[in-house]
Amino acid sequence: ISGASPAYHTTALTRLRDRYDGRVIDVRLTEKGGRFDYRFKVVGQDGKVVSVTMNARNGRLRGFLGF
């Protein structure tokens, strides 16, 4: 999101951590067709890696994929 402050990104991380118990190992801000998403990779307590997609504008989860 153009001009988004670091505090905004921290809020997204906080929302993710509230929903998933694990360690964030990667985060990217992506844009496609004017839609901005955060893509997180999280290592769970069981060692499994999941990819979580979150709407960067409103914090809603779009989905996740387990590896």
Coordinates of N, CA and C in Angstrom, one line a residue:
I1 N 0.9 -1.2 0.0 CA 0.0 0.0 0.0 C 0.9 1.2 0.0
S2 N 0.7 2.0 -1.0 CA 1.6 3.2 -1.1 C 1.5 4.1 0.1
G3 N 2.7 4.3 0.7 CA 2.8 5.2 1.8 C 2.4 4.6 3.1
A4 N 2.2 3.3 3.2 CA 1.8 2.7 4.4 C 3.0 2.8 5.4
S5 N 2.6 3.1 6.7 CA 3.6 3.3 7.7 C 4.1 1.9 8.2
P6 N 5.2 1.9 8.9 CA 5.7 0.6 9.5 C 4.7 0.2 10.6
A7 N 4.0 1.1 11.2 CA 3.0 0.7 12.2 C 1.9 -0.1 11.6
Y8 N 1.5 0.2 10.4 CA 0.5 -0.5 9.7 C 0.9 -2.0 9.5
H9 N 2.1 -2.2 9.1 CA 2.7 -3.5 8.8 C 2.7 -4.3 10.2
T10 N 3.1 -3.6 11.2 CA 3.1 -4.2 12.6 C 1.7 -4.7 13.0
T11 N 0.7 -3.9 12.6 CA -0.7 -4.2 12.9 C -1.1 -5.5 12.2
A12 N -0.7 -5.6 11.0 CA -1.0 -6.9 10.2 C -0.3 -8.1 10.9
L13 N 0.9 -7.9 11.3 CA 1.6 -9.0 12.0 C 0.9 -9.4 13.3
T14 N 0.5 -8.4 14.0 CA -0.3 -8.6 15.3 C -1.5 -9.4 15.0
R15 N -2.3 -9.0 14.0 CA -3.5 -9.8 13.6 C -3.2 -11.2 13.3
L16 N -2.2 -11.4 12.6 CA -1.8 -12.8 12.2 C -1.4 -13.6 13.4
R17 N -0.6 -13.0 14.3 CA -0.2 -13.7 15.5 C -1.4 -14.0 16.4
D18 N -2.4 -13.2 16.4 CA -3.6 -13.5 17.2 C -4.3 -14.7 16.7
R19 N -4.2 -15.0 15.5 CA -4.9 -16.2 14.9 C -4.1 -17.4 14.7
Y20 N -2.8 -17.3 14.6 CA -1.9 -18.5 14.4 C -0.8 -18.5 15.4
D21 N -0.6 -19.7 16.0 CA 0.5 -19.8 16.9 C 1.7 -20.4 16.2
G22 N 2.7 -19.5 16.0 CA 3.9 -19.9 15.3 C 4.8 -18.7 15.1
R23 N 5.8 -19.0 14.3 CA 6.9 -18.0 14.1 C 6.8 -17.6 12.6
V24 N 6.7 -16.3 12.4 CA 6.6 -15.7 11.0 C 8.1 -15.8 10.5
I25 N 8.2 -16.4 9.3 CA 9.6 -16.5 8.7 C 9.7 -15.7 7.5
D26 N 8.6 -15.2 6.9 CA 8.7 -14.4 5.7 C 7.4 -13.7 5.6
V27 N 7.4 -12.4 5.1 CA 6.2 -11.6 4.8 C 6.5 -10.8 3.6
R28 N 5.5 -10.8 2.7 CA 5.6 -10.0 1.5 C 4.3 -9.2 1.2
L29 N 4.4 -8.0 0.7 CA 3.3 -7.3 0.3 C 3.2 -7.4 -1.2
T30 N 2.0 -7.9 -1.7 CA 1.9 -8.1 -3.1 C 0.7 -7.3 -3.6
E31 N 0.7 -7.0 -4.9 CA -0.4 -6.3 -5.6 C -0.7 -7.0 -6.9
K32 N -2.0 -7.1 -7.1 CA -2.5 -7.7 -8.3 C -3.9 -7.0 -8.6
G33 N -3.9 -6.3 -9.7 CA -5.2 -5.7 -10.1 C -5.7 -4.7 -9.1
G34 N -4.8 -4.0 -8.4 CA -5.2 -3.0 -7.5 C -5.5 -3.5 -6.1
R35 N -5.4 -4.9 -6.0 CA -5.7 -5.5 -4.7 C -4.3 -5.8 -4.0
F36 N -4.2 -5.4 -2.7 CA -3.0 -5.6 -2.0 C -3.2 -6.7 -0.9
D37 N -2.3 -7.6 -0.9 CA -2.3 -8.7 0.1 C -1.0 -8.8 0.8
Y38 N -1.0 -9.2 2.0 CA 0.2 -9.7 2.7 C 0.2 -11.2 2.6
R39 N 1.4 -11.8 2.3 CA 1.6 -13.2 2.2 C 2.6 -13.5 3.3
F40 N 2.2 -14.3 4.3 CA 3.0 -14.7 5.4 C 3.4 -16.1 5.3
K41 N 4.6 -16.5 5.6 CA 4.9 -17.9 5.9 C 5.2 -18.0 7.3
V42 N 4.5 -19.0 7.9 CA 4.5 -19.2 9.4 C 4.9 -20.7 9.7
V43 N 5.9 -20.9 10.6 CA 6.2 -22.2 11.1 C 5.4 -22.4 12.4
G44 N 4.6 -23.4 12.4 CA 3.8 -23.8 13.5 C 4.6 -24.5 14.6
Q45 N 4.0 -24.7 15.7 CA 4.6 -25.4 16.8 C 5.0 -26.8 16.5
D46 N 4.3 -27.4 15.5 CA 4.5 -28.7 15.1 C 5.6 -28.8 14.0
G47 N 6.1 -27.7 13.6 CA 7.2 -27.6 12.6 C 6.7 -27.5 11.2
K48 N 5.4 -27.5 10.9 CA 4.8 -27.4 9.6 C 4.8 -25.9 9.2
V49 N 5.0 -25.7 7.9 CA 5.0 -24.3 7.4 C 3.7 -24.1 6.7
V50 N 3.0 -23.0 7.0 CA 1.8 -22.6 6.3 C 2.0 -21.2 5.7
S51 N 1.3 -21.0 4.6 CA 1.3 -19.7 3.9 C -0.1 -19.1 4.1
V52 N -0.1 -17.9 4.6 CA -1.4 -17.2 5.0 C -1.5 -16.0 4.2
T53 N -2.6 -15.8 3.5 CA -2.8 -14.5 2.7 C -3.9 -13.7 3.5
M54 N -3.5 -12.4 3.6 CA -4.4 -11.5 4.3 C -4.6 -10.2 3.5
N55 N -5.8 -9.7 3.4 CA -6.1 -8.5 2.7 C -5.4 -7.4 3.5
A56 N -4.5 -6.6 2.8 CA -3.7 -5.6 3.4 C -4.5 -4.4 3.8
R57 N -5.7 -4.2 3.2 CA -6.4 -3.0 3.5 C -7.3 -3.2 4.7
N58 N -7.9 -4.4 4.9 CA -8.8 -4.5 6.0 C -8.4 -5.6 7.0
G59 N -7.4 -6.4 6.8 CA -6.9 -7.4 7.7 C -7.6 -8.7 7.6
R60 N -8.6 -8.9 6.7 CA -9.3 -10.1 6.6 C -8.4 -11.2 6.0
L61 N -8.6 -12.4 6.5 CA -7.8 -13.5 5.9 C -8.5 -14.0 4.6
R62 N -7.7 -14.2 3.6 CA -8.1 -14.6 2.3 C -8.0 -16.2 2.2
G63 N -7.0 -16.7 2.9 CA -6.9 -18.1 2.9 C -5.5 -18.6 3.4
F64 N -5.3 -19.9 3.4 CA -4.0 -20.4 3.8 C -3.8 -21.7 3.1
L65 N -2.5 -22.1 3.1 CA -2.1 -23.3 2.4 C -1.0 -23.9 3.3
G66 N -1.2 -25.2 3.6 CA -0.2 -25.9 4.4 C 0.7 -26.6 3.5
F67 N 2.0 -26.7 4.0 CA 3.0 -27.5 3.2 C 3.3 -28.8 3.8

